[in-house]
Tab-separated table of C-alpha atoms and ligand atoms in Angstrom:
chain	number	residue	atom	x	y	z
L	27	MET	CA	-25.942	-17.954	40.940
L	28	THR	CA	-22.503	-18.900	39.642
L	29	TYR	CA	-22.346	-20.968	36.469
L	30	LYS	CA	-19.674	-23.563	35.857
L	31	ALA	CA	-19.373	-21.925	32.446
L	32	VAL	CA	-20.872	-19.178	30.332
L	33	VAL	CA	-20.552	-19.814	26.610
L	34	ILE	CA	-20.654	-16.787	24.304
L	35	GLY	CA	-22.163	-17.776	20.960
L	36	GLY	CA	-24.613	-20.562	20.149
L	37	GLY	CA	-23.078	-21.885	16.905
L	38	PRO	CA	-21.820	-25.464	16.393
L	39	GLY	CA	-18.895	-24.694	18.704
L	40	GLY	CA	-20.838	-23.035	21.508
L	41	TYR	CA	-24.018	-25.083	21.586
L	42	VAL	CA	-22.151	-28.392	21.503
L	43	ALA	CA	-19.811	-27.248	24.301
L	44	ALA	CA	-22.775	-26.160	26.426
L	45	ILE	CA	-24.715	-29.403	25.974
L	46	ARG	CA	-21.643	-31.516	26.800
L	47	ILE	CA	-20.923	-29.424	29.944
L	48	ALA	CA	-24.532	-29.990	31.010
L	49	GLN	CA	-24.301	-33.726	30.246
L	50	LEU	CA	-21.238	-33.887	32.484
L	51	GLY	CA	-23.184	-32.236	35.311
L	52	GLY	CA	-22.134	-28.583	34.971
L	53	LYS	CA	-24.471	-25.576	35.296
L	54	VAL	CA	-24.089	-23.750	32.021
L	55	ALA	CA	-25.461	-20.705	30.207
L	56	VAL	CA	-25.208	-19.657	26.569
L	57	VAL	CA	-25.442	-16.031	25.438
L	58	GLU	CA	-26.579	-15.681	21.822
L	59	LYS	CA	-27.388	-12.370	20.167
L	60	ASP	CA	-29.110	-13.898	17.150
L	61	LYS	CA	-30.469	-17.397	16.508
L	62	LEU	CA	-29.103	-20.629	17.964
L	63	GLY	CA	-27.095	-22.634	15.431
L	64	GLY	CA	-24.876	-19.709	14.456
L	65	THR	CA	-23.475	-19.317	10.963
L	66	CYS	CA	-23.668	-23.034	10.266
L	67	LEU	CA	-27.403	-23.461	10.683
L	68	ASN	CA	-28.592	-19.989	9.731
L	69	ARG	CA	-26.174	-18.640	7.117
L	70	GLY	CA	-23.777	-21.466	6.225
L	71	CYS	CA	-23.662	-25.246	6.063
L	72	ILE	CA	-27.368	-26.022	6.252
L	73	PRO	CA	-28.986	-23.347	4.028
L	74	THR	CA	-26.341	-23.911	1.314
L	75	LYS	CA	-26.832	-27.674	1.427
L	76	SER	CA	-30.577	-27.222	1.351
L	77	LEU	CA	-30.297	-25.117	-1.844
L	78	ILE	CA	-27.826	-27.658	-3.245
L	79	ALA	CA	-30.328	-30.438	-2.546
L	80	ALA	CA	-32.832	-28.493	-4.685
L	81	VAL	CA	-30.439	-28.077	-7.623
L	82	ASP	CA	-29.462	-31.744	-7.337
L	83	LYS	CA	-33.152	-32.630	-7.699
L	84	LEU	CA	-33.275	-30.381	-10.755
L	85	LYS	CA	-30.338	-32.291	-12.258
L	86	THR	CA	-32.115	-35.598	-11.587
L	87	VAL	CA	-35.175	-34.350	-13.475
L	88	GLU	CA	-33.081	-32.895	-16.312
L	89	GLU	CA	-31.251	-36.196	-16.745
L	90	ALA	CA	-34.305	-38.438	-16.256
L	91	ALA	CA	-34.696	-39.062	-20.009
L	92	GLU	CA	-31.250	-40.732	-20.051
L	93	PHE	CA	-32.717	-43.266	-17.625
L	94	GLY	CA	-35.761	-43.830	-19.820
L	95	ILE	CA	-38.044	-41.600	-17.780
L	96	GLU	CA	-39.663	-38.864	-19.821
L	97	VAL	CA	-40.714	-35.774	-17.877
L	98	GLY	CA	-41.533	-32.286	-19.048
L	99	LYS	CA	-39.137	-29.364	-18.846
L	100	PRO	CA	-38.678	-28.594	-15.157
L	101	VAL	CA	-39.978	-25.267	-13.893
L	102	ILE	CA	-38.117	-23.660	-11.010
L	103	ASP	CA	-40.235	-21.972	-8.346
L	104	PHE	CA	-37.392	-20.203	-6.561
L	105	GLY	CA	-39.734	-18.871	-3.899
L	106	LYS	CA	-40.591	-22.460	-2.919
L	107	VAL	CA	-36.924	-23.473	-3.042
L	108	GLN	CA	-36.136	-20.684	-0.569
L	109	ALA	CA	-39.168	-21.448	1.592
L	110	ARG	CA	-38.134	-25.085	1.893
L	111	LYS	CA	-34.624	-24.006	2.870
L	112	ALA	CA	-36.042	-21.698	5.547
L	113	ASP	CA	-38.178	-24.553	6.836
L	114	VAL	CA	-35.186	-26.898	7.156
L	115	VAL	CA	-33.230	-24.191	9.015
L	116	GLU	CA	-36.150	-23.455	11.334
L	117	LYS	CA	-36.590	-27.139	12.218
L	118	LEU	CA	-32.911	-27.510	13.088
L	119	VAL	CA	-32.775	-24.290	15.122
L	120	GLY	CA	-35.894	-25.498	16.963
L	121	GLY	CA	-34.060	-28.772	17.592
L	122	ILE	CA	-31.248	-26.978	19.412
L	123	ASN	CA	-33.733	-25.008	21.511
L	124	PHE	CA	-35.313	-28.342	22.442
L	125	LEU	CA	-31.902	-29.845	23.316
L	126	PHE	CA	-31.120	-26.836	25.523
L	127	LYS	CA	-34.339	-27.360	27.464
L	128	LYS	CA	-33.769	-31.109	27.708
L	129	ASN	CA	-30.228	-30.617	29.030
L	130	LYS	CA	-31.128	-27.590	31.187
L	131	VAL	CA	-28.798	-25.232	29.353
L	132	LYS	CA	-29.854	-21.682	30.213
L	133	LEU	CA	-30.141	-19.413	27.163
L	134	PHE	CA	-29.713	-15.640	27.378
L	135	ASN	CA	-30.671	-13.624	24.303
L	136	GLY	CA	-28.368	-10.648	23.966
L	137	THR	CA	-24.878	-9.435	23.174
L	138	ALA	CA	-22.168	-10.590	25.554
L	139	LYS	CA	-19.061	-8.767	26.671
L	140	ILE	CA	-16.460	-10.111	29.067
L	141	LYS	CA	-16.023	-7.639	31.946
L	142	ALA	CA	-13.420	-9.705	33.819
L	143	PRO	CA	-12.505	-13.376	34.165
L	144	GLY	CA	-15.685	-14.927	35.553
L	145	VAL	CA	-17.942	-11.997	34.676
L	146	VAL	CA	-19.966	-11.686	31.462
L	147	GLU	CA	-22.242	-8.748	30.775
L	148	VAL	CA	-25.297	-9.370	28.591
L	149	GLU	CA	-26.949	-6.447	26.833
L	150	ASN	CA	-30.446	-6.843	25.422
L	151	ASN	CA	-32.483	-3.879	24.178
L	152	GLY	CA	-30.529	-1.439	26.307
L	153	GLU	CA	-30.802	-3.536	29.468
L	154	ASN	CA	-27.680	-5.013	31.005
L	155	GLN	CA	-27.284	-8.008	33.253
L	156	GLU	CA	-24.181	-9.644	34.705
L	157	LEU	CA	-23.548	-13.384	34.700
L	158	HIS	CA	-21.005	-14.895	37.067
L	159	CYS	CA	-19.132	-18.050	36.256
L	160	GLU	CA	-15.990	-20.108	36.843
L	161	ASN	CA	-15.174	-20.354	33.126
L	162	ILE	CA	-15.920	-18.444	29.940
L	163	VAL	CA	-15.966	-20.013	26.484
L	164	ILE	CA	-15.635	-17.618	23.532
L	165	ALA	CA	-17.434	-19.127	20.531
L	166	THR	CA	-18.449	-15.990	18.662
L	167	GLY	CA	-17.585	-17.279	15.176
L	168	SER	CA	-17.014	-15.273	12.037
L	169	SER	CA	-18.677	-13.105	9.380
L	170	PRO	CA	-17.966	-12.552	5.672
L	171	ALA	CA	-14.698	-10.678	5.074
L	172	LEU	CA	-14.992	-7.486	3.032
L	173	ILE	CA	-12.536	-5.223	1.187
L	174	LYS	CA	-13.503	-1.590	0.670
L	175	SER	CA	-12.650	-1.540	-3.064
L	176	LEU	CA	-15.229	-4.265	-3.685
L	177	GLY	CA	-18.008	-1.865	-2.688
L	178	TYR	CA	-20.263	-4.154	-0.648
L	179	ASN	CA	-23.799	-2.742	-0.549
L	180	GLY	CA	-25.917	-5.793	0.305
L	181	THR	CA	-28.015	-5.557	-2.872
L	182	THR	CA	-25.920	-5.781	-6.040
L	183	VAL	CA	-22.607	-6.450	-4.298
L	184	ILE	CA	-23.354	-9.133	-1.749
L	185	THR	CA	-21.843	-11.789	0.516
L	186	SER	CA	-22.929	-15.348	1.232
L	187	ASP	CA	-25.405	-13.962	3.810
L	188	GLU	CA	-27.436	-12.200	1.106
L	189	ALA	CA	-26.754	-14.822	-1.588
L	190	LEU	CA	-28.739	-17.240	0.584
L	191	GLN	CA	-31.715	-14.875	0.740
L	192	LEU	CA	-32.140	-13.833	-2.915
L	193	THR	CA	-35.749	-13.883	-4.004
L	194	GLU	CA	-34.996	-14.261	-7.710
L	195	VAL	CA	-32.361	-16.178	-9.623
L	196	PRO	CA	-29.970	-13.558	-11.032
L	197	LYS	CA	-29.213	-13.601	-14.763
L	198	SER	CA	-25.499	-13.285	-14.111
L	199	MET	CA	-23.176	-13.358	-11.108
L	200	LEU	CA	-19.547	-12.410	-10.645
L	201	ILE	CA	-18.081	-14.562	-7.869
L	202	ILE	CA	-15.022	-13.005	-6.253
L	203	GLY	CA	-12.945	-15.746	-4.655
L	204	ALA	CA	-13.123	-19.345	-5.863
L	205	GLY	CA	-12.645	-21.120	-2.541
L	206	VAL	CA	-15.164	-23.515	-1.027
L	207	ILE	CA	-17.948	-20.962	-0.505
L	208	GLY	CA	-17.467	-19.358	-3.949
L	209	CYS	CA	-17.548	-22.754	-5.663
L	210	GLU	CA	-20.665	-23.904	-3.797
L	211	PHE	CA	-22.536	-20.745	-4.863
L	212	ALA	CA	-21.264	-21.186	-8.445
L	213	HIS	CA	-22.812	-24.664	-8.311
L	214	ILE	CA	-26.100	-23.411	-6.819
L	215	TYR	CA	-26.742	-20.447	-9.097
L	216	GLY	CA	-24.979	-21.920	-12.156
L	217	SER	CA	-27.333	-24.919	-11.935
L	218	LEU	CA	-30.324	-22.565	-11.744
L	219	GLY	CA	-29.274	-20.881	-14.993
L	220	THR	CA	-27.215	-17.909	-13.754
L	221	GLU	CA	-24.285	-17.025	-16.005
L	222	ILE	CA	-21.247	-17.455	-13.728
L	223	THR	CA	-17.907	-15.637	-13.842
L	224	MET	CA	-15.334	-16.467	-11.167
L	225	VAL	CA	-12.315	-14.327	-10.366
L	226	GLU	CA	-9.605	-15.849	-8.192
L	227	ALA	CA	-6.283	-14.359	-7.065
L	228	ALA	CA	-4.617	-17.789	-6.715
L	229	PRO	CA	-3.418	-19.790	-9.744
L	230	SER	CA	-6.422	-22.140	-9.545
L	231	ILE	CA	-9.846	-22.501	-8.036
L	232	LEU	CA	-9.952	-24.427	-4.709
L	233	ALA	CA	-6.247	-23.701	-4.360
L	234	LEU	CA	-5.917	-25.593	-1.055
L	235	GLN	CA	-7.073	-28.890	-2.548
L	236	ASP	CA	-4.789	-31.547	-4.024
L	237	LYS	CA	-3.762	-30.239	-7.466
L	238	ASP	CA	-5.404	-33.152	-9.347
L	239	ILE	CA	-8.711	-32.370	-7.642
L	240	SER	CA	-8.724	-28.597	-8.218
L	241	ARG	CA	-7.641	-29.091	-11.841
L	242	ARG	CA	-10.493	-31.564	-12.435
L	243	MET	CA	-13.073	-29.279	-10.811
L	244	GLN	CA	-11.875	-26.366	-12.915
L	245	THR	CA	-12.355	-28.487	-16.055
L	246	ILE	CA	-15.838	-29.514	-14.907
L	247	PHE	CA	-16.815	-25.883	-14.216
L	248	LYS	CA	-15.488	-24.839	-17.628
L	249	LYS	CA	-17.566	-27.582	-19.275
L	250	LYS	CA	-20.569	-26.008	-17.545
L	251	LYS	CA	-19.557	-22.770	-19.298
L	252	TYR	CA	-18.551	-20.931	-16.126
L	253	SER	CA	-15.979	-18.301	-17.010
L	254	ILE	CA	-12.964	-18.689	-14.690
L	255	LYS	CA	-10.256	-16.074	-14.369
L	256	THR	CA	-7.359	-17.044	-12.098
L	257	ASN	CA	-4.191	-15.195	-11.032
L	258	VAL	CA	-6.052	-11.905	-11.089
L	259	THR	CA	-7.721	-9.588	-8.613
L	260	ILE	CA	-10.469	-6.983	-8.801
L	261	LYS	CA	-9.391	-3.343	-9.006
L	262	LYS	CA	-12.801	-1.823	-8.401
L	263	ILE	CA	-16.510	-2.442	-8.684
L	264	GLU	CA	-19.099	0.158	-9.635
L	265	GLU	CA	-22.857	0.020	-9.666
L	266	VAL	CA	-24.385	0.427	-13.130
L	267	GLU	CA	-27.975	0.323	-14.313
L	268	SER	CA	-27.898	-3.394	-15.113
L	269	GLY	CA	-26.137	-4.344	-11.861
L	270	ILE	CA	-22.386	-4.020	-11.432
L	271	GLN	CA	-19.324	-3.421	-13.539
L	272	ALA	CA	-16.004	-4.783	-12.277
L	273	GLU	CA	-12.598	-3.755	-13.475
L	274	LEU	CA	-9.867	-6.348	-12.995
L	275	GLU	CA	-6.205	-5.527	-12.360
L	276	ASN	CA	-5.409	-6.843	-15.865
L	277	GLY	CA	-7.833	-4.318	-17.391
L	278	ASP	CA	-10.648	-6.798	-18.145
L	279	ILE	CA	-14.183	-5.529	-17.562
L	280	ILE	CA	-16.943	-7.789	-16.260
L	281	ASN	CA	-20.627	-6.864	-16.158
L	282	ALA	CA	-23.039	-8.841	-14.022
L	283	GLU	CA	-26.356	-8.471	-12.235
L	284	LYS	CA	-24.773	-9.395	-8.884
L	285	ALA	CA	-21.270	-9.643	-7.470
L	286	LEU	CA	-20.722	-12.128	-4.655
L	287	ILE	CA	-17.777	-11.487	-2.360
L	288	SER	CA	-16.437	-14.805	-1.055
L	289	ILE	CA	-12.879	-13.979	-0.071
L	290	GLY	CA	-12.805	-15.446	3.429
L	291	ARG	CA	-14.121	-14.764	6.895
L	292	THR	CA	-13.469	-12.093	9.494
L	293	LEU	CA	-13.538	-13.026	13.197
L	294	ASN	CA	-16.290	-11.800	15.534
L	295	ILE	CA	-13.953	-10.754	18.334
L	296	LYS	CA	-14.291	-6.976	18.367
L	297	ASN	CA	-16.011	-5.354	21.354
L	298	ILE	CA	-16.208	-8.495	23.446
L	299	GLY	CA	-13.664	-7.262	25.961
L	300	LEU	CA	-10.550	-9.114	24.813
L	301	GLU	CA	-8.209	-6.093	24.660
L	302	LYS	CA	-8.841	-5.089	28.281
L	303	LEU	CA	-8.299	-8.636	29.500
L	304	GLY	CA	-5.059	-9.045	27.519
L	305	VAL	CA	-6.195	-12.173	25.664
L	306	GLU	CA	-3.363	-13.099	23.294
L	307	LEU	CA	-4.113	-12.784	19.581
L	308	GLY	CA	-2.092	-14.397	16.785
L	309	GLN	CA	-0.690	-12.905	13.590
L	310	ARG	CA	-3.930	-13.395	11.687
L	311	GLY	CA	-5.922	-11.812	14.525
L	312	GLN	CA	-7.109	-15.166	15.842
L	313	ILE	CA	-7.448	-16.024	19.534
L	314	VAL	CA	-4.406	-18.077	20.524
L	315	VAL	CA	-5.254	-21.287	22.382
L	316	ASN	CA	-3.395	-24.404	23.463
L	317	ASP	CA	-4.550	-27.921	22.600
L	318	LYS	CA	-7.008	-27.818	25.547
L	319	MET	CA	-8.563	-24.698	23.943
L	320	GLN	CA	-7.342	-22.495	26.832
L	321	THR	CA	-6.335	-18.912	26.138
L	322	ASN	CA	-3.480	-17.258	28.037
L	323	ILE	CA	-6.017	-16.038	30.646
L	324	LYS	CA	-7.027	-18.580	33.291
L	325	GLY	CA	-10.672	-19.639	32.999
L	326	ILE	CA	-11.105	-18.222	29.476
L	327	TYR	CA	-11.325	-20.650	26.566
L	328	ALA	CA	-11.966	-20.130	22.853
L	329	ILE	CA	-13.289	-22.516	20.194
L	330	GLY	CA	-14.508	-22.557	16.604
L	331	ASP	CA	-13.816	-20.055	13.841
L	332	VAL	CA	-12.282	-17.515	16.269
L	333	VAL	CA	-9.235	-19.740	16.800
L	334	MET	CA	-8.851	-20.104	13.008
L	335	LYS	CA	-7.503	-23.628	13.070
L	336	TYR	CA	-9.969	-24.942	10.531
L	337	GLN	CA	-13.077	-22.873	9.891
L	338	LEU	CA	-15.380	-25.875	9.768
L	339	ALA	CA	-18.468	-26.685	11.798
L	340	HIS	CA	-17.353	-30.188	12.758
L	341	VAL	CA	-14.011	-28.842	14.003
L	342	ALA	CA	-15.830	-26.198	16.088
L	343	SER	CA	-17.975	-28.970	17.595
L	344	ALA	CA	-14.970	-31.215	18.287
L	345	GLN	CA	-13.282	-28.279	20.037
L	346	GLY	CA	-16.532	-27.720	21.946
L	347	ILE	CA	-16.362	-31.275	23.302
L	348	VAL	CA	-12.697	-30.844	24.309
L	349	VAL	CA	-13.403	-27.564	26.079
L	350	ALA	CA	-16.383	-29.049	27.920
L	351	GLU	CA	-14.379	-32.004	29.135
L	352	ASN	CA	-11.531	-29.787	30.351
L	353	ILE	CA	-13.933	-27.482	32.174
L	354	MET	CA	-15.508	-30.502	33.842
L	355	GLY	CA	-12.160	-31.750	35.107
L	356	LYS	CA	-11.232	-34.314	32.462
L	357	GLN	CA	-7.968	-34.162	30.553
L	358	SER	CA	-8.867	-33.661	26.922
L	359	THR	CA	-6.842	-32.366	23.990
L	360	MET	CA	-7.582	-31.584	20.338
L	361	ASP	CA	-6.183	-33.919	17.714
L	362	TYR	CA	-6.124	-32.424	14.213
L	363	SER	CA	-4.384	-35.390	12.568
L	364	ALA	CA	-7.436	-36.293	10.481
L	365	VAL	CA	-9.852	-33.465	9.711
L	366	PRO	CA	-12.145	-34.141	6.748
L	367	SER	CA	-13.301	-31.242	4.608
L	368	CYS	CA	-15.909	-31.212	1.868
L	369	VAL	CA	-16.969	-29.060	-1.060
L	370	PHE	CA	-20.597	-29.613	-2.017
L	371	THR	CA	-20.338	-29.068	-5.743
L	372	SER	CA	-21.427	-31.534	-8.423
L	373	PRO	CA	-19.629	-33.833	-8.234
L	374	GLU	CA	-18.701	-33.393	-4.584
L	375	ILE	CA	-15.157	-33.058	-3.338
L	376	ALA	CA	-13.896	-34.415	-0.026
L	377	SER	CA	-10.454	-34.778	1.407
L	378	VAL	CA	-8.589	-35.719	4.542
L	379	GLY	CA	-4.926	-35.611	5.478
L	380	MET	CA	-2.076	-34.353	3.322
L	381	THR	CA	-2.077	-33.599	-0.387
L	382	GLU	CA	0.541	-35.313	-2.544
L	383	GLN	CA	2.484	-32.028	-2.698
L	384	GLN	CA	2.410	-31.563	1.092
L	385	VAL	CA	3.849	-35.057	1.553
L	386	LYS	CA	6.623	-34.271	-0.975
L	387	ASP	CA	7.348	-30.936	0.719
L	388	LYS	CA	7.899	-32.790	3.998
L	389	GLY	CA	10.518	-34.962	2.304
L	390	ILE	CA	8.438	-38.109	2.829
L	391	PRO	CA	8.649	-40.649	-0.042
L	392	VAL	CA	5.195	-40.668	-1.627
L	393	THR	CA	3.154	-43.142	-3.628
L	394	ALA	CA	-0.328	-42.281	-4.901
L	395	GLY	CA	-3.003	-44.716	-6.043
L	396	LYS	CA	-5.970	-43.558	-8.112
L	397	PHE	CA	-9.235	-45.081	-9.205
L	398	ASN	CA	-11.767	-43.544	-11.599
L	399	PHE	CA	-15.474	-43.692	-10.789
L	400	MET	CA	-15.991	-44.447	-14.492
L	401	ALA	CA	-14.876	-48.014	-13.691
L	402	ASN	CA	-17.131	-48.334	-10.633
L	403	GLY	CA	-20.369	-50.249	-11.239
L	404	LYS	CA	-22.505	-48.288	-8.774
L	405	ALA	CA	-21.307	-44.896	-10.051
L	406	LEU	CA	-22.042	-45.867	-13.641
L	407	SER	CA	-25.478	-47.236	-12.700
L	408	MET	CA	-26.211	-43.893	-11.076
L	409	GLY	CA	-24.971	-42.003	-14.149
L	410	GLU	CA	-22.261	-40.418	-11.955
L	411	GLY	CA	-19.022	-41.704	-13.456
L	412	GLU	CA	-17.210	-38.362	-13.277
L	413	GLY	CA	-14.305	-38.192	-10.803
L	414	PHE	CA	-11.779	-40.317	-8.961
L	415	VAL	CA	-10.356	-41.335	-5.604
L	416	LYS	CA	-6.705	-40.556	-4.936
L	417	VAL	CA	-4.925	-42.185	-2.014
L	418	VAL	CA	-1.592	-40.739	-0.927
L	419	THR	CA	0.740	-42.983	1.077
L	420	ASN	CA	4.203	-43.063	2.590
L	421	SER	CA	6.059	-45.299	0.090
L	422	LYS	CA	8.215	-46.815	2.828
L	423	THR	CA	5.568	-47.630	5.442
L	424	ASP	CA	2.465	-47.877	3.196
L	425	VAL	CA	0.614	-45.711	5.773
L	426	VAL	CA	-2.245	-43.693	4.239
L	427	LEU	CA	-1.395	-40.001	4.694
L	428	GLY	CA	-4.190	-38.456	2.658
L	429	VAL	CA	-7.280	-39.309	0.627
L	430	HIS	CA	-8.783	-36.962	-1.957
L	431	ILE	CA	-12.067	-37.674	-3.648
L	432	ILE	CA	-13.945	-35.936	-6.420
L	433	GLY	CA	-17.053	-37.853	-7.323
L	434	PRO	CA	-20.539	-38.934	-6.247
L	435	HIS	CA	-21.197	-38.821	-2.496
L	436	ALA	CA	-17.567	-37.921	-1.801
L	437	SER	CA	-18.692	-36.195	1.413
L	438	ASP	CA	-20.040	-39.514	2.752
L	439	LEU	CA	-17.181	-41.632	1.412
L	440	ILE	CA	-14.569	-39.552	3.224
L	441	ALA	CA	-15.593	-41.042	6.609
L	442	GLU	CA	-13.821	-44.343	5.875
L	443	ALA	CA	-10.731	-42.476	4.710
L	444	THR	CA	-10.777	-40.312	7.849
L	445	LEU	CA	-10.828	-43.409	10.041
L	446	ALA	CA	-7.874	-44.777	8.058
L	447	VAL	CA	-5.783	-41.597	8.336
L	448	LYS	CA	-6.654	-41.101	12.016
L	449	ASN	CA	-5.609	-44.635	12.909
L	450	GLY	CA	-2.505	-44.864	10.735
L	451	LEU	CA	-3.919	-47.654	8.574
L	452	THR	CA	-1.944	-48.806	5.535
L	453	ALA	CA	-3.109	-49.033	1.941
L	454	LYS	CA	-2.880	-52.819	2.351
L	455	ASN	CA	-5.217	-52.658	5.399
L	456	LEU	CA	-7.851	-50.875	3.322
L	457	ALA	CA	-7.336	-53.000	0.224
L	458	ALA	CA	-7.706	-56.175	2.315
L	459	THR	CA	-11.036	-54.989	3.749
L	460	ILE	CA	-14.006	-56.486	1.914
L	461	HIS	CA	-16.220	-53.686	0.570
L	462	ALA	CA	-19.840	-54.403	-0.354
L	463	HIS	CA	-20.688	-54.581	-4.044
L	464	PRO	CA	-21.864	-52.601	-5.881
L	465	THR	CA	-20.981	-49.516	-3.831
L	466	LEU	CA	-19.144	-46.272	-4.374
L	467	ALA	CA	-16.857	-47.217	-1.464
L	468	GLU	CA	-15.306	-49.898	-3.657
L	469	ALA	CA	-13.534	-47.022	-5.422
L	470	ILE	CA	-11.595	-46.367	-2.186
L	471	MET	CA	-10.618	-50.024	-1.953
L	472	GLU	CA	-9.483	-50.068	-5.586
L	473	ALA	CA	-7.531	-46.807	-5.220
L	474	THR	CA	-5.660	-48.345	-2.265
L	475	GLU	CA	-5.008	-51.462	-4.367
L	476	ASN	CA	-3.619	-49.141	-7.017
L	477	VAL	CA	-1.035	-47.820	-4.555
L	478	HIS	CA	0.561	-51.197	-5.376
L	479	GLY	CA	-0.680	-51.228	-8.997
L	480	ILE	CA	-3.022	-54.174	-8.423
L	481	SER	CA	-6.558	-52.827	-8.762
L	482	ILE	CA	-8.742	-55.338	-10.590
L	483	HIS	CA	-10.874	-52.812	-12.484
L	484	GLY	CA	-8.518	-50.009	-13.363
F	504	LIG	P1	-20.652	-19.460	14.369
F	504	LIG	O1	-21.381	-20.562	13.745
F	504	LIG	O2	-20.305	-18.283	13.529
F	504	LIG	O3	-21.535	-18.997	15.609
F	504	LIG	C1	-21.162	-17.908	16.403
F	504	LIG	C2	-22.389	-17.377	17.113
F	504	LIG	O4	-21.973	-16.403	18.064
F	504	LIG	C3	-23.371	-16.674	16.186
F	504	LIG	O5	-24.644	-17.228	16.354
F	504	LIG	C4	-23.347	-15.207	16.636
F	504	LIG	O6	-24.599	-14.582	16.539
F	504	LIG	C5	-22.922	-15.351	18.095
F	504	LIG	N1	-22.248	-14.160	18.634
F	504	LIG	C6	-21.193	-13.496	18.090
F	504	LIG	N2	-20.804	-12.497	18.914
F	504	LIG	C7	-21.632	-12.548	19.998
F	504	LIG	C8	-21.717	-11.775	21.186
F	504	LIG	N3	-20.876	-10.782	21.457
F	504	LIG	N4	-22.682	-12.083	22.065
F	504	LIG	C9	-23.552	-13.111	21.834
F	504	LIG	N5	-23.506	-13.879	20.722
F	504	LIG	C10	-22.548	-13.596	19.824
F	504	LIG	N6	-18.604	-25.662	7.597
F	504	LIG	C11	-18.681	-27.002	7.435
F	504	LIG	O7	-18.099	-27.742	8.223
F	504	LIG	N7	-19.407	-27.546	6.404
F	504	LIG	C12	-20.046	-26.777	5.503
F	504	LIG	O8	-20.681	-27.290	4.583
F	504	LIG	C13	-19.968	-25.362	5.639
F	504	LIG	N8	-20.604	-24.553	4.762
F	504	LIG	C14	-20.533	-23.203	4.936
F	504	LIG	C15	-21.187	-22.383	4.025
F	504	LIG	C16	-21.148	-21.009	4.175
F	504	LIG	C17	-21.851	-20.135	3.174
F	504	LIG	C18	-20.462	-20.442	5.284
F	504	LIG	C19	-20.423	-18.964	5.484
F	504	LIG	C20	-19.798	-21.249	6.204
F	504	LIG	C21	-19.828	-22.637	6.027
F	504	LIG	N9	-19.171	-23.487	6.922
F	504	LIG	C22	-19.226	-24.844	6.735
F	504	LIG	C23	-18.386	-22.953	8.063
F	504	LIG	C24	-19.174	-23.060	9.375
F	504	LIG	O9	-20.416	-22.413	9.232
F	504	LIG	C25	-18.368	-22.437	10.502
F	504	LIG	O10	-17.085	-23.007	10.539
F	504	LIG	C26	-19.060	-22.669	11.844
F	504	LIG	O11	-20.358	-22.120	11.856
F	504	LIG	C27	-18.240	-22.043	12.970
F	504	LIG	O12	-18.886	-22.284	14.177
F	504	LIG	P2	-18.676	-21.344	15.440
F	504	LIG	O13	-19.475	-21.969	16.528
F	504	LIG	O14	-17.241	-21.096	15.652
F	504	LIG	O15	-19.296	-19.922	15.037
């Protein structure tokens, strides 16, 4: 049997591509060496958000008295927190298995290697089998990046994979790298009572965010008594009786029960046959693709983390749709003009489009409008007045080039902003759109009004 496509990897890139190929009438197989859902469902987006949902509940209980509801001191049963997380993951993984059956996507459990264009070898428990196909989609994703000097051992020096599986809340944790993953774990374990120290090589935490946002988050973390050390790297880490001892390049010593390495991701592209085929790799080791997700080898495509465009699940899935449509004879290209990204801290952060600095660097005249959640009726009613919406526009055309939110439900609010950036809407377009009251979304409307200095409430 010859498949229209064999997809290697069943993460949010691969499984979405496979289902769409099947929906469009193609015979498709997925090879997955672990569980369907990939990093996102099993070791990423979903388990972190499930733990975050638990600590958000804890916050609700801790703050209940402010709302006139007296409850006792909350007791954390971390075993139950973890069991609930596992249950959520299992349900979602089961959901993909169901979708595969429904759409007649054939699943092969095993490790795939490309033997030649159109030939994929699957190895499972020492047994090999060859699959033949017209097209191959590489969607093998990524794993936590490690540096030797950090001394990863999986017990005291861990990555996000192990941080999601801890059975007890550690007393203290050194978080190496204050990007999105580092900050989400600081939020999770910091909320559960772990003493948090963050070490970041860049001048600020969340260095890729708009400066106003990263500065505000840093202040919020400091208020929570997280120790944050920026502009510094780790020289070495040693195991000691109480956990680990880290020496920083500036001579500082940090002791903690656990050290979490969250310094980025390494691509799962070794030993899958790329070298022999001559698949072009970029400077960062990523698979080079065009906007149809084609590699330089005919019939071989790549999507998701391995192409290192944005290492986000929704981007992997969008690329999966594009690849499926191209394989099935449609003309489809990736458009990265409006990619939302979120940080699930408390409050949440979400952004789309350019930061104010990026607009300036491009020589575009910039105007920014801001609105504080403190002046938003819904946010105050919820007791969530911390944060703001910042809208960045082209001063000449009024077109919205970026929106940056730190505040309650920022990850949901960013959808409206994404639609605006994607469709080249102006601040006036958004400001002239009636937003329901009282809602958090009114903060977006008022921030766009403030681009012209005419917000009613602030
Ligand atoms: P993956 O999800 O990594 O899936 C690749 C799959 O390929 C894996 O299942 C793997 O087992 C399989 N595989 C690899 N090699 C082979 C082989 N040779 N043969 C067979 N199978 C193979 N993104 C968001 O958008 N939102 C979030 O909130 C978010 N939170 C995150 C939190 C954490 C802690 C982490 C680590 C990541 C998070 N991400 C988040 C990123 C997101 O998980 C990834 O961008 C996304 O999973 C990438 O999808 P993918 O399909 O490219 O690869």
